[in-house]
Each structure stands twice: as structure tokens, then as C-alpha cells.
Tab-separated table of N, CA and C and ligand atoms in Angstrom:
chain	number	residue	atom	x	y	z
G	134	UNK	N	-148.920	-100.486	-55.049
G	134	UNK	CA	-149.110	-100.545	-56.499
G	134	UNK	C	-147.795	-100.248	-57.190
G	135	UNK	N	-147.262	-100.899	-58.180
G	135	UNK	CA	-146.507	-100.405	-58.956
G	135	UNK	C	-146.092	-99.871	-60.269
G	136	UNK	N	-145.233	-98.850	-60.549
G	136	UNK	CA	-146.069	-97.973	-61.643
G	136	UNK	C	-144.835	-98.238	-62.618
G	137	UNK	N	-144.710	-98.414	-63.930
G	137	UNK	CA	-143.443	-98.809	-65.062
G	137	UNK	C	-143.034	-96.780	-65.016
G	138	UNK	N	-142.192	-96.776	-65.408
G	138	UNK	CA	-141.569	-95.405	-65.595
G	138	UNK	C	-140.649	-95.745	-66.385
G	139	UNK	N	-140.191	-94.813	-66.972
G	139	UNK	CA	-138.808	-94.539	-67.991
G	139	UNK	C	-138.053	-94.686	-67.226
G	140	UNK	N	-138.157	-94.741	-65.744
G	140	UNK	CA	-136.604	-94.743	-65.083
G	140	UNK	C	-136.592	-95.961	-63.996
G	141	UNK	N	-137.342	-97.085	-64.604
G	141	UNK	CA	-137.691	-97.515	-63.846
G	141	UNK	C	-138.844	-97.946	-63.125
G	142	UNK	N	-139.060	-99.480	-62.317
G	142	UNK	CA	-140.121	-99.715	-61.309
G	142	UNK	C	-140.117	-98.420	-60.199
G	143	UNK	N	-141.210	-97.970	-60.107
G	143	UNK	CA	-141.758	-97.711	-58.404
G	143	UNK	C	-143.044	-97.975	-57.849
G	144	UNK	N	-142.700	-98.312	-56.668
G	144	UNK	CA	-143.553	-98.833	-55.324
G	144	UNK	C	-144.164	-97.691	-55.288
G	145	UNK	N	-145.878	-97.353	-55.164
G	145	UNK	CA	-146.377	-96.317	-54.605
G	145	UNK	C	-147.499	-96.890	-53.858
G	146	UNK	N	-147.418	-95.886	-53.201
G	146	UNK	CA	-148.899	-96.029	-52.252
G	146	UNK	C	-150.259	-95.327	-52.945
G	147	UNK	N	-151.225	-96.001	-52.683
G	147	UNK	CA	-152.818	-96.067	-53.402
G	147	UNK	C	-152.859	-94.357	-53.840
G	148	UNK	N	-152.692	-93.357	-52.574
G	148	UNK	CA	-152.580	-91.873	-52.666
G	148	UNK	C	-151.511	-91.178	-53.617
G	149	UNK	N	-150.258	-92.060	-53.388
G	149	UNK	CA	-149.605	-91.523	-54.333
G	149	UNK	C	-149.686	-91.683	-55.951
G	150	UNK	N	-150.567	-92.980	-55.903
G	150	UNK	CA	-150.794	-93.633	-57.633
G	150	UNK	C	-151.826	-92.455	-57.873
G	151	UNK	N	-152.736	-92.391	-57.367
G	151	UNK	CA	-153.602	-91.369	-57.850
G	151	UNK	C	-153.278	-90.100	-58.193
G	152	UNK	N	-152.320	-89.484	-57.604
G	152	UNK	CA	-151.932	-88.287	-57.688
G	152	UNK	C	-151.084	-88.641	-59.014
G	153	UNK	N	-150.642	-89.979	-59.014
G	153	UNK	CA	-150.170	-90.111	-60.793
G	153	UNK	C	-150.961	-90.098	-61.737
G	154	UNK	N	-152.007	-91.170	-61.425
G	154	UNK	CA	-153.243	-91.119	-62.141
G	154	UNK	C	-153.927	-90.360	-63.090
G	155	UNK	N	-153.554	-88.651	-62.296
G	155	UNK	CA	-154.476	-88.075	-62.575
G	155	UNK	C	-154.016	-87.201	-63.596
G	156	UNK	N	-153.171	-87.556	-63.740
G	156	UNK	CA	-151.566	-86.619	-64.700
G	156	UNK	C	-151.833	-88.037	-66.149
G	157	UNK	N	-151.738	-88.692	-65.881
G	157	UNK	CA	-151.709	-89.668	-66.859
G	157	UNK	C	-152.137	-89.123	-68.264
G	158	UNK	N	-150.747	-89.297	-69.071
G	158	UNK	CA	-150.672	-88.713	-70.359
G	158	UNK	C	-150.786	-90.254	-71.586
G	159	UNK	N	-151.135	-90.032	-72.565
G	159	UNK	CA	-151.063	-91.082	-73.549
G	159	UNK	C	-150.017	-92.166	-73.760
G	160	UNK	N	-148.758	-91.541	-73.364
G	160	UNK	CA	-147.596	-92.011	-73.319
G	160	UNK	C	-148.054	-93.319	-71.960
G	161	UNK	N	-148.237	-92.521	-70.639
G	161	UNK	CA	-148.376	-93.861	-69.721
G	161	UNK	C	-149.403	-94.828	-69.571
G	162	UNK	N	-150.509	-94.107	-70.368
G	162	UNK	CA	-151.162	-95.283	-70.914
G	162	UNK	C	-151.246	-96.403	-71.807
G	163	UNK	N	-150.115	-96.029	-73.141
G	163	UNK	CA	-149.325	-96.815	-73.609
G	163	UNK	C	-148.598	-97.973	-72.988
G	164	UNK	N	-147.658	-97.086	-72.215
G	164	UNK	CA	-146.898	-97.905	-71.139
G	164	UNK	C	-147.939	-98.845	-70.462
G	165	UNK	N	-148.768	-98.887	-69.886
G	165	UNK	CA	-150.181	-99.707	-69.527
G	165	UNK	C	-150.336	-101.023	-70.294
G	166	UNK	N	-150.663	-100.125	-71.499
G	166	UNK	CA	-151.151	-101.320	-72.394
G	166	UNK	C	-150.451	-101.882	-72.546
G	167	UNK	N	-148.540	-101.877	-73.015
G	167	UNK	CA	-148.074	-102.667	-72.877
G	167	UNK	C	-147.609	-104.215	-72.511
G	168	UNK	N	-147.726	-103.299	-71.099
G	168	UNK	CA	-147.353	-104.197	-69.911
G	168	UNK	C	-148.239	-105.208	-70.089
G	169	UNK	N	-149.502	-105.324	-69.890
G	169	UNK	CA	-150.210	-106.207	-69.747
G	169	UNK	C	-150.662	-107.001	-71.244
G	170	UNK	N	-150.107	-106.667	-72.893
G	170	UNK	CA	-149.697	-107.272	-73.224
G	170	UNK	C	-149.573	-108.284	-73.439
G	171	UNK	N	-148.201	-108.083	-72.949
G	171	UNK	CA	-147.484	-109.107	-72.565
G	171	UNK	C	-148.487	-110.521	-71.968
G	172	UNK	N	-149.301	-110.398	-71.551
G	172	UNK	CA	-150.008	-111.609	-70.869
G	172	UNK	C	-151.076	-112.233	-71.895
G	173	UNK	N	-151.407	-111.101	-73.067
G	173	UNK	CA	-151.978	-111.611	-74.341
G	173	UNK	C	-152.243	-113.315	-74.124
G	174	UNK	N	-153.488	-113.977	-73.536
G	174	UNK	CA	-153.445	-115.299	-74.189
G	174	UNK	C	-154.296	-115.341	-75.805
G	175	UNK	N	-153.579	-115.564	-76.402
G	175	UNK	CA	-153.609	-115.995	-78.167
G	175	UNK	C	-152.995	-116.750	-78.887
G	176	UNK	N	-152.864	-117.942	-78.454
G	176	UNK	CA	-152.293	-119.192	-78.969
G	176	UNK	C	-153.187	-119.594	-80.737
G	177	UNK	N	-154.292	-118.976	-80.599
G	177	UNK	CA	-154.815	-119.288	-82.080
G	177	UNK	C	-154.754	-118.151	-83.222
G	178	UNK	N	-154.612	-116.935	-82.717
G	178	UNK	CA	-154.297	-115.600	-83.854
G	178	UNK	C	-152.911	-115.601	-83.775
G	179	UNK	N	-152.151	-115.564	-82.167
G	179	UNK	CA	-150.720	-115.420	-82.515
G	179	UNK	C	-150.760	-113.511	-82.317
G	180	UNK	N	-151.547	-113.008	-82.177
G	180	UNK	CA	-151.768	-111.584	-82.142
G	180	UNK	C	-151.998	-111.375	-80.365
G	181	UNK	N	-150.822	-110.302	-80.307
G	181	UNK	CA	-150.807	-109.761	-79.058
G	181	UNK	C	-151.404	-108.285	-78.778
G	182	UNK	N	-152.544	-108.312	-78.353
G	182	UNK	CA	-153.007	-107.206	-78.070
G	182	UNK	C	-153.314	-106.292	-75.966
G	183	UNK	N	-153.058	-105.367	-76.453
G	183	UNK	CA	-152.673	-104.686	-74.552
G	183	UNK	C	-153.793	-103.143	-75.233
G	184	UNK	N	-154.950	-102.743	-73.784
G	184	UNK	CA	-155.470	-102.079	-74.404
G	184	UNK	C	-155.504	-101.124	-72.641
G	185	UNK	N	-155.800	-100.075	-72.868
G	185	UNK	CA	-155.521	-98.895	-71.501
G	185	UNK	C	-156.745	-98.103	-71.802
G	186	UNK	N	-157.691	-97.814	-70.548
G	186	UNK	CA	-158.492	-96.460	-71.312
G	186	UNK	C	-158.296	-96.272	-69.590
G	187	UNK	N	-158.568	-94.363	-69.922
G	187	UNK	CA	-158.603	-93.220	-69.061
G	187	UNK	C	-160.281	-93.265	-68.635
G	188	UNK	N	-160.533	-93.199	-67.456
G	188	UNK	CA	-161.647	-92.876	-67.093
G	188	UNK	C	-161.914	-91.312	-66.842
G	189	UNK	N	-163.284	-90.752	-66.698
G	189	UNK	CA	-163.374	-89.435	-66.562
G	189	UNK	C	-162.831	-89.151	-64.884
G	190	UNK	N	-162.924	-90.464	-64.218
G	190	UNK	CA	-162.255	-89.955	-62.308
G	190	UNK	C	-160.580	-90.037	-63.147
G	191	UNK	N	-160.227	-89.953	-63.817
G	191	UNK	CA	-158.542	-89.901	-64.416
G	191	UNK	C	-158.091	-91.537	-63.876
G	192	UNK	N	-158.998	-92.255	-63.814
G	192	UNK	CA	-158.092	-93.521	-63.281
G	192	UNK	C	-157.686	-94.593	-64.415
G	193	UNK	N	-157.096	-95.072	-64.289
G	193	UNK	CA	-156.537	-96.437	-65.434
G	193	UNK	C	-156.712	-97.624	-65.395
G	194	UNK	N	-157.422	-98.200	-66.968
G	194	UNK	CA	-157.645	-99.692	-66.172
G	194	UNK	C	-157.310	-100.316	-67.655
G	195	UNK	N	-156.849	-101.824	-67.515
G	195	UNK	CA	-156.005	-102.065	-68.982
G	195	UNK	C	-156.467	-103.479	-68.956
G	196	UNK	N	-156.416	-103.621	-69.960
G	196	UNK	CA	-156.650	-105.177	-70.284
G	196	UNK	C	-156.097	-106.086	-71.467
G	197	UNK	N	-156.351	-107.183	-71.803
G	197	UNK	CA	-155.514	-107.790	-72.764
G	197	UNK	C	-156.387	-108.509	-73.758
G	198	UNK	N	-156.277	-109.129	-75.015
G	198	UNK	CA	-157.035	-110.104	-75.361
G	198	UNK	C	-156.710	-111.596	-74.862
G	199	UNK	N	-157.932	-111.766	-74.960
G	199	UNK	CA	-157.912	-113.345	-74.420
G	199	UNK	C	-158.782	-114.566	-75.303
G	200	UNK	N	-158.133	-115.587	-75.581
G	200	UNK	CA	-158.902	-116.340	-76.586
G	200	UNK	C	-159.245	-117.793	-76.363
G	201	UNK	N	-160.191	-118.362	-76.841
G	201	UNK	CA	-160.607	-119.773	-76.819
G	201	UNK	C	-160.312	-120.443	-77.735
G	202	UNK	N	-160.203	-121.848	-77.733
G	202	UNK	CA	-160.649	-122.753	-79.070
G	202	UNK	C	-162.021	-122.662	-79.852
G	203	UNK	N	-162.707	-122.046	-78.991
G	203	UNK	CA	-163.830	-121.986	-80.349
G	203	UNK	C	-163.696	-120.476	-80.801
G	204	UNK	N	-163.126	-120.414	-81.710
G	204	UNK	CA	-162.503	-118.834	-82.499
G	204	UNK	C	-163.469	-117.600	-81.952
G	205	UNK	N	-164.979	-117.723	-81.924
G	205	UNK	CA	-165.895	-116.710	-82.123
G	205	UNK	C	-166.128	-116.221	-80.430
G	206	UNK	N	-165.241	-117.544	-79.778
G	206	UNK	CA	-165.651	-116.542	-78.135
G	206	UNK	C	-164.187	-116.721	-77.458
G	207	UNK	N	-163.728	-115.215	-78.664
G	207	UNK	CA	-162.672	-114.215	-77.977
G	207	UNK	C	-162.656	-113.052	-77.231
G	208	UNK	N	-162.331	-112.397	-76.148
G	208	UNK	CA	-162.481	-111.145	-75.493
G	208	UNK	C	-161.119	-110.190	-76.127
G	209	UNK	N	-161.566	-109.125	-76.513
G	209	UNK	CA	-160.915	-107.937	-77.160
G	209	UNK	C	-160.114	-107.466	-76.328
G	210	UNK	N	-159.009	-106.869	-76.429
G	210	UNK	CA	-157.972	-105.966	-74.680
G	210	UNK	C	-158.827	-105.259	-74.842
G	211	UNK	N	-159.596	-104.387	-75.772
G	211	UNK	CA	-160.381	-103.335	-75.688
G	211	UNK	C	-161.622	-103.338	-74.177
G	212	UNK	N	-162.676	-104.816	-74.594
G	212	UNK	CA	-163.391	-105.069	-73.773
G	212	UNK	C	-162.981	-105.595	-72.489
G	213	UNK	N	-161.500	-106.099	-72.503
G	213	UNK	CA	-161.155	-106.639	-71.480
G	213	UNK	C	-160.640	-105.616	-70.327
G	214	UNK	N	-160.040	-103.870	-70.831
G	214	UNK	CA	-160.152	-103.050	-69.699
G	214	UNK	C	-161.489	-102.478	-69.499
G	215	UNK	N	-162.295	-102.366	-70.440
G	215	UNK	CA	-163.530	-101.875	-70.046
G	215	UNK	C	-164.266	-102.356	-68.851
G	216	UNK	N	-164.214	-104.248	-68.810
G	216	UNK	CA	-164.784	-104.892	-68.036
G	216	UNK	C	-164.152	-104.629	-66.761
G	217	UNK	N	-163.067	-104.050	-66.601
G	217	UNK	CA	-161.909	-104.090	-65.625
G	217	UNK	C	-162.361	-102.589	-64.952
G	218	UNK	N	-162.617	-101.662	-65.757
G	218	UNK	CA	-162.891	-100.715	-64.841
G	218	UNK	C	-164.432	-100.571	-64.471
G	219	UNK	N	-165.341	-101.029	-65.312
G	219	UNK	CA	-166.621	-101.144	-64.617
G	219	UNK	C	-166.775	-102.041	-63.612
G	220	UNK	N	-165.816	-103.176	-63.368
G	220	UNK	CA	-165.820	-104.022	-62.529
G	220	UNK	C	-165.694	-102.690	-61.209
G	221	UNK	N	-164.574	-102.358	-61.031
G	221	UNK	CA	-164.222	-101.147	-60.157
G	221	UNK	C	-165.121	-99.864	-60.370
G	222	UNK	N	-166.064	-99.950	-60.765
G	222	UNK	CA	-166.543	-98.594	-60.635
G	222	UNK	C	-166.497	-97.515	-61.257
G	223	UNK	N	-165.969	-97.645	-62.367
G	223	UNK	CA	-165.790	-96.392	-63.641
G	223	UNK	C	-166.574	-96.424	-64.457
G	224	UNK	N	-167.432	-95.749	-64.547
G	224	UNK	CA	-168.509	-96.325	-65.850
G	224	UNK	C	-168.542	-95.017	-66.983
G	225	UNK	N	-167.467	-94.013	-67.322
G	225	UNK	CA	-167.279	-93.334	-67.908
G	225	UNK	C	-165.687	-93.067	-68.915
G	226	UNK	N	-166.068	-93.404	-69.860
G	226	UNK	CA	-164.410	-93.707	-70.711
G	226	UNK	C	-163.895	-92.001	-71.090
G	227	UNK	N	-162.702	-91.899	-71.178
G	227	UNK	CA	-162.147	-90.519	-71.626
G	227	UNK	C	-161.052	-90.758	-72.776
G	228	UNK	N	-160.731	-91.782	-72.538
G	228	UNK	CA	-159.657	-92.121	-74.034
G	228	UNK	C	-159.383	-93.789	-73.844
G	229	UNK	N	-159.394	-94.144	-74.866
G	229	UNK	CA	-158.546	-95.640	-75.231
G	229	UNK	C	-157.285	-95.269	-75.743
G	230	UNK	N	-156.381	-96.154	-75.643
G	230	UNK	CA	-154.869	-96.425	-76.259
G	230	UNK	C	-154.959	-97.749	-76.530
G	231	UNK	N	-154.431	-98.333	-77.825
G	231	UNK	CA	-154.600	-99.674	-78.184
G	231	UNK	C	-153.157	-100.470	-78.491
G	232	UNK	N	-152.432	-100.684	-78.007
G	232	UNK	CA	-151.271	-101.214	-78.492
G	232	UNK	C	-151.198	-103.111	-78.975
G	233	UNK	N	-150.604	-103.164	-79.928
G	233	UNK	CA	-150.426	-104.607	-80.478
G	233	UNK	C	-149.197	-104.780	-80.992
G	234	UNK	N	-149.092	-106.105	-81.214
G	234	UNK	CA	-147.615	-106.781	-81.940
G	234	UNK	C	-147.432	-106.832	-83.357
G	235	UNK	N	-149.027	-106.352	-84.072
G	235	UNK	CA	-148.986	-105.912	-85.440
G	235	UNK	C	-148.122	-104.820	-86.046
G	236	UNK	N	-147.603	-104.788	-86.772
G	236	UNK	CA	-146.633	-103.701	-87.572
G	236	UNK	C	-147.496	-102.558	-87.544
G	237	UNK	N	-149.348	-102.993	-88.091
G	237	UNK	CA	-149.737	-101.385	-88.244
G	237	UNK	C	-150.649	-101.304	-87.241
G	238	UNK	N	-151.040	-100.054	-86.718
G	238	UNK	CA	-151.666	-100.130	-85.332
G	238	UNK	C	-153.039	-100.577	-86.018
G	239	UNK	N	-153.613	-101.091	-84.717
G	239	UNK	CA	-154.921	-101.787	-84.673
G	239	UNK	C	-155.917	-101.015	-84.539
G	240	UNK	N	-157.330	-100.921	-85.344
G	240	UNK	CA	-158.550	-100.467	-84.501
G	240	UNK	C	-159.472	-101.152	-83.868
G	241	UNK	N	-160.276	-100.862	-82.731
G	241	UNK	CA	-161.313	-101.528	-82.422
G	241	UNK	C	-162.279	-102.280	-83.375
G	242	UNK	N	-162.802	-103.480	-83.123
G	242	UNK	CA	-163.035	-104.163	-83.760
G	242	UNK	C	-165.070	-103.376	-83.806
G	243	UNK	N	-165.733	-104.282	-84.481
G	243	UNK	CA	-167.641	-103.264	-84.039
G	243	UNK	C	-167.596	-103.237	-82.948
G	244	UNK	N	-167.658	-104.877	-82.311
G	244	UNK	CA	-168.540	-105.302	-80.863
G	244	UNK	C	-167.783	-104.100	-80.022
G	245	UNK	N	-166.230	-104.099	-80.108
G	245	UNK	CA	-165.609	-103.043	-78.727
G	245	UNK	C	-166.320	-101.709	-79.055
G	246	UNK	N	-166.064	-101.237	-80.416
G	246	UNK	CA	-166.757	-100.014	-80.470
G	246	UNK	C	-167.954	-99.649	-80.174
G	247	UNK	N	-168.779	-100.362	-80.250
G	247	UNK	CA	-170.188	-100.521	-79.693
G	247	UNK	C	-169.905	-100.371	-77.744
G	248	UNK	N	-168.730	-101.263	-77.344
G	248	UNK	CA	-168.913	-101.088	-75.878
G	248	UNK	C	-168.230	-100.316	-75.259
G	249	UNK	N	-167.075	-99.441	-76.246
G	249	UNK	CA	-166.968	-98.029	-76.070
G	249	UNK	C	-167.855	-96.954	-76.007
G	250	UNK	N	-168.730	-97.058	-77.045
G	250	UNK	CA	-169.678	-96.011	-77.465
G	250	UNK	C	-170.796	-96.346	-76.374
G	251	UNK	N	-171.146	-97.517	-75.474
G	251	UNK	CA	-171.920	-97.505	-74.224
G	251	UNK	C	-171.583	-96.563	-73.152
G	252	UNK	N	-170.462	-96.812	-72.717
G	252	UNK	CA	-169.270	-95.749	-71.608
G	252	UNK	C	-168.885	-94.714	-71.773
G	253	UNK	N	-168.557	-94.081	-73.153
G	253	UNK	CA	-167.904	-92.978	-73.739
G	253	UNK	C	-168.167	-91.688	-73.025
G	254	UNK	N	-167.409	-90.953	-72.908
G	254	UNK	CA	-167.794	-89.967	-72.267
G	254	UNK	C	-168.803	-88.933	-72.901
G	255	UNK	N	-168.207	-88.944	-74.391
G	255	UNK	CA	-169.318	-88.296	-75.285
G	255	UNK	C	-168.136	-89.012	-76.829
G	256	UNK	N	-168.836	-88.373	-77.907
G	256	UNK	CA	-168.305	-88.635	-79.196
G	256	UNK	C	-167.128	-88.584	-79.391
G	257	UNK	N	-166.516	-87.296	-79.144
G	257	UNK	CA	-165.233	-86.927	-78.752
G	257	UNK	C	-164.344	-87.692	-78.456
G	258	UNK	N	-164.231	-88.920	-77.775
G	258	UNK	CA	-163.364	-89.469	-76.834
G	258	UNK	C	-162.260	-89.954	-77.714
G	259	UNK	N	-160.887	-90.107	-77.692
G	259	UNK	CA	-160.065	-90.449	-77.906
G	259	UNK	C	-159.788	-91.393	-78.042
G	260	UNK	N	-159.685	-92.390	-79.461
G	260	UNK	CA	-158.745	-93.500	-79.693
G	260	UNK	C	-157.529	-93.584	-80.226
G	261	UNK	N	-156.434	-93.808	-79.855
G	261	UNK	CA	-155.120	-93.689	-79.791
G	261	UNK	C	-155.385	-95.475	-80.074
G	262	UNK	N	-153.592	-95.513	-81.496
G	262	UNK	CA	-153.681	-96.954	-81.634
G	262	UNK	C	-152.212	-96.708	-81.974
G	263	UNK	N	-151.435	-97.811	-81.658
G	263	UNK	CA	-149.927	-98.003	-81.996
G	263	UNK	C	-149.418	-99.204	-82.002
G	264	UNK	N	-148.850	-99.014	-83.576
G	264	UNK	CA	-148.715	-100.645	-83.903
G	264	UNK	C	-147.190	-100.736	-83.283
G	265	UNK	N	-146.841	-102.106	-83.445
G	265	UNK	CA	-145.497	-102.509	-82.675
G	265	UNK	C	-144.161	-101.995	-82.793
G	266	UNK	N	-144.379	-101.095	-84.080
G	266	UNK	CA	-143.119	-100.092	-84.527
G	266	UNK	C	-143.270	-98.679	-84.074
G	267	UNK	N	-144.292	-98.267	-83.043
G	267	UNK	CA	-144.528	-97.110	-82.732
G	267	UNK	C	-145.252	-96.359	-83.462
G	268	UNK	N	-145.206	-96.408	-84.909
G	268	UNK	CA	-146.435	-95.866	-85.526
G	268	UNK	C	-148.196	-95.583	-84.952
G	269	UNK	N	-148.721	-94.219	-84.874
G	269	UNK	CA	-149.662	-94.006	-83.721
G	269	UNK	C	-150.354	-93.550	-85.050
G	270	UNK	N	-151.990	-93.825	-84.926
G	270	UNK	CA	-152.762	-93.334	-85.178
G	270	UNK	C	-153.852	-92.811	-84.078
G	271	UNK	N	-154.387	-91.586	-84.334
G	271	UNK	CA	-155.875	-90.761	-83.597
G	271	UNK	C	-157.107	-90.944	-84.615
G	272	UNK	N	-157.876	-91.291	-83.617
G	272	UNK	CA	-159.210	-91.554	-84.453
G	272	UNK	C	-160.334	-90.270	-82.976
G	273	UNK	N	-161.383	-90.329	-83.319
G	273	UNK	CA	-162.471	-89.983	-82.567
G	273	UNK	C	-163.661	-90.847	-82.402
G	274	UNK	N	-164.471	-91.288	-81.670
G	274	UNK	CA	-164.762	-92.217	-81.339
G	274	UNK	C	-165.981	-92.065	-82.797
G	275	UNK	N	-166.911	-90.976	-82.703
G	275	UNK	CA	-167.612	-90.718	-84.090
G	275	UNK	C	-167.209	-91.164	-85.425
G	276	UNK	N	-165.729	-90.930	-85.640
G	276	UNK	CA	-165.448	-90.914	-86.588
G	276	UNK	C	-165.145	-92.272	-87.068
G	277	UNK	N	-165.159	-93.567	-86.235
G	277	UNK	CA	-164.251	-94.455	-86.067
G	277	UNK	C	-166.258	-95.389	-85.854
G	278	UNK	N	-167.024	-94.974	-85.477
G	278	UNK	CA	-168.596	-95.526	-84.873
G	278	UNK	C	-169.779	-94.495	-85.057
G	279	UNK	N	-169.584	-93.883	-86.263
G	279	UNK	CA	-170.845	-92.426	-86.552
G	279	UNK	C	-172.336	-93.195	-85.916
G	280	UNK	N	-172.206	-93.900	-85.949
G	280	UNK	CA	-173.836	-93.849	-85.853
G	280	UNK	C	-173.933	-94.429	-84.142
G	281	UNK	N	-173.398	-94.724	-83.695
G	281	UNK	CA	-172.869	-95.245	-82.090
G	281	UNK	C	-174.057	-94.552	-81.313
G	282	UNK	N	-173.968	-93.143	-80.793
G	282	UNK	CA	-174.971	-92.933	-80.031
G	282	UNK	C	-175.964	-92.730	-80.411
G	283	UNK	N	-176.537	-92.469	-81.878
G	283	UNK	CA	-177.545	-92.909	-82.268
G	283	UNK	C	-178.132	-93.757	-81.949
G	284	UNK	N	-177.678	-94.956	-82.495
G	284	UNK	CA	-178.303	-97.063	-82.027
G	284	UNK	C	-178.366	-96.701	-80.785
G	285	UNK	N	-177.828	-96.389	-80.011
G	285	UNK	CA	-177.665	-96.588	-78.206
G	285	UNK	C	-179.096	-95.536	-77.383
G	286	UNK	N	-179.250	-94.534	-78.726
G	286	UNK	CA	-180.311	-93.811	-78.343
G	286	UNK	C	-181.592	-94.364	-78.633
G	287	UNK	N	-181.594	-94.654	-79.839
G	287	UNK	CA	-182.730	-95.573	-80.107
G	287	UNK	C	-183.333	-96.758	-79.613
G	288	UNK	N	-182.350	-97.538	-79.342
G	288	UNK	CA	-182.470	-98.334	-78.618
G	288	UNK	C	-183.045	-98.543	-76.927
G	289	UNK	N	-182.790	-97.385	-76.397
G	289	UNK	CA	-182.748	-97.253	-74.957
G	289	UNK	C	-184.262	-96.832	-75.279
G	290	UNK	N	-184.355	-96.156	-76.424
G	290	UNK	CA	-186.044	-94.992	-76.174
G	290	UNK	C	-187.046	-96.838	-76.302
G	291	UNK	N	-186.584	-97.280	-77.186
G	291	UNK	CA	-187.519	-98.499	-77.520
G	291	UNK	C	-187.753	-99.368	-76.437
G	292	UNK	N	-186.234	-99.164	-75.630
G	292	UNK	CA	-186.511	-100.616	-74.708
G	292	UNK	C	-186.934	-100.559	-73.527
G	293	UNK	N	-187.331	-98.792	-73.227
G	293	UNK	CA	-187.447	-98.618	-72.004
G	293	UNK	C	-188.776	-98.326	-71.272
R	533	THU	N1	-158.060	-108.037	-81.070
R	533	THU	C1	-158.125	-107.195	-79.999
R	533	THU	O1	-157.971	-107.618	-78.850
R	533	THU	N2	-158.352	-105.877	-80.236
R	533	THU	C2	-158.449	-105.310	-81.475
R	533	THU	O2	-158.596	-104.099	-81.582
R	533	THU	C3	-158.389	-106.166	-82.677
R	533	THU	C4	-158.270	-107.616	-82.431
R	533	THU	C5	-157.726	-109.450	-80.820
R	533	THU	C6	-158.869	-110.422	-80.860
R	533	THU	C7	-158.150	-111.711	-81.202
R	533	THU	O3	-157.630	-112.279	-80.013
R	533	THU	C8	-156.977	-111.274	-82.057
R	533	THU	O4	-156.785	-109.896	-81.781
R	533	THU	C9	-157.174	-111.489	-83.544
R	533	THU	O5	-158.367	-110.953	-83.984
């Protein structure tokens, strides 16, 4: 696996990423979102979005937006690491970091917040957003989706 650093690429082994993993501060989840970025397909917004969330096992999983010609079936970076770590087995979020090519940082759009607020670890959880000039905003996932585990509660009592 290889990990971006301030000083540089390094090569680590699966044991040693984890033992990074688990240290993983906002900053290298940034660095995350970045990276992948960069792979932003958005030929119709022109908006580059890279999105990182922390799982409660401390692991990292990042994703990008991705878009179609028919405008309304776009995937969010938000939803696109989510899908990435439930794919793998994380089904518990501990923070998002949202990075974009917009001047002012971005927030989750409903639908992601809604599929944050499915995973979330609790209300609490951390959204971190930084627009392309470094400018960072903190939100809380409540504060940003108040009524989130509510609907999700209600919903589950009704449907189950
Ligand atoms: N987008 C995201 O990926 N995340 C956000 O938080 C806001 C918007 C994407 C979706 C679409 O590809 C483009 O940005 C413009 O809406």
C-alpha cells in the first residue's frame, strides 16, 4: 500500500498501514481526499470533489464524485467512500473530511447526509470541509442533519 506523506511516497506493508491508520489525524485524511480527487470524473459540473471518512476500526476509505450525462444520476465523493468502506466491511463512520476545487469548502449535499446519518457513529461525528484555498470548516453531523436519526428511527420502527 502506499501512503502520501509530507516527505514523500512510502511503500508499506498492510501491518504497517494500519499501525498508520490508526493514528490518522484530519490532516491525512485530507491528504486522502485529495489524492483521489484528482480522479474526480465531472466533465458536466467541472467540480472536483475528493471525500475521506474515518471508520470507528480507525481505517480509511475515500472516494470521489463521479458523474453521468443524465445530470440527476451523479455519485457524491461523500457516497462514493462510504460505498468503499462498506464494500470492505466498515459499517461505522467516525469523521468525514470533504475536500473540493471550490474556493469555499463544500457541504454534504441531503442524499449524502442522509447516508452519513445511516453509518454515523452517533450525532457527534465529525464533518470537516476544505475548500481549495485551505479554508476549513467543522460542522457536527446534528447540526449539519438535526432530524437524521430521528427519520432513520422512525422509519426502521415502521418498517420493521
Ligand atoms: N458534489 C460532491 O461530490 N459532494 C458534495 O458535497 C457536493 C457536490 C459533487 C456532485 C457533482 O458531481 C458536483 O459536485 C456538482 O454538484
Amino acid at each position: 500500500l502506499t501512503l502520501e506523506t509530507p516527505g514523500g511516497r512510502r511503500n508499506l506493508r498492510i501491518g504497517e498501514f494500519l499501525l498508520v491508520v490508526l493514528k490518522i489525524t484530519d490532516s491525512k485524511l485530507a491528504l486522502a481526499a485529495r489524492k483521489v480527487m484528482g480522479n474526480a470524473y465531472s466533465p458536466y459540473s467541472h467540480l472536483k470533489v475528493g471525500a475521506a471518512i474515518l471508520t470507528s476500526g480507525g481505517e480509511g476509505f475515500s472516494g470521489c464524485n463521479v458523474e453521468t450525462a443524465v445530470f440527476p444520476v451523479t455519485m457524491c465523493a461523500e457516497r462514493s467512500a462510504i460505498s468503499a468502506a462498506v464494500s470492505n466491511g466498515a459499517k461505522s463512520i467516525e469523521k468525514v473530511v470533504v475536500v473540493s476545487s471550490a474556493d469555499e469548502p463544500l457541504l454534504p449535499c441531503g442524499i449524502c447526509l442522509q447516508t452519513i446519518s445511516e453509518f454515523a457513529r452517533d450525532e457527534n461525528v465529525r464533518i470537516v470541509s476544505i475548500g481549495a484555498n485551505g479554508q476549513t470548516v467543522k460542522h457536527t453531523l446534528k447540526k449539519l442533519f438535526p432530524s437524521g436519526s430521528g427519520v432513520n428511527r422512525t422509519i426502521r420502527s415502521v418498517t420493521a
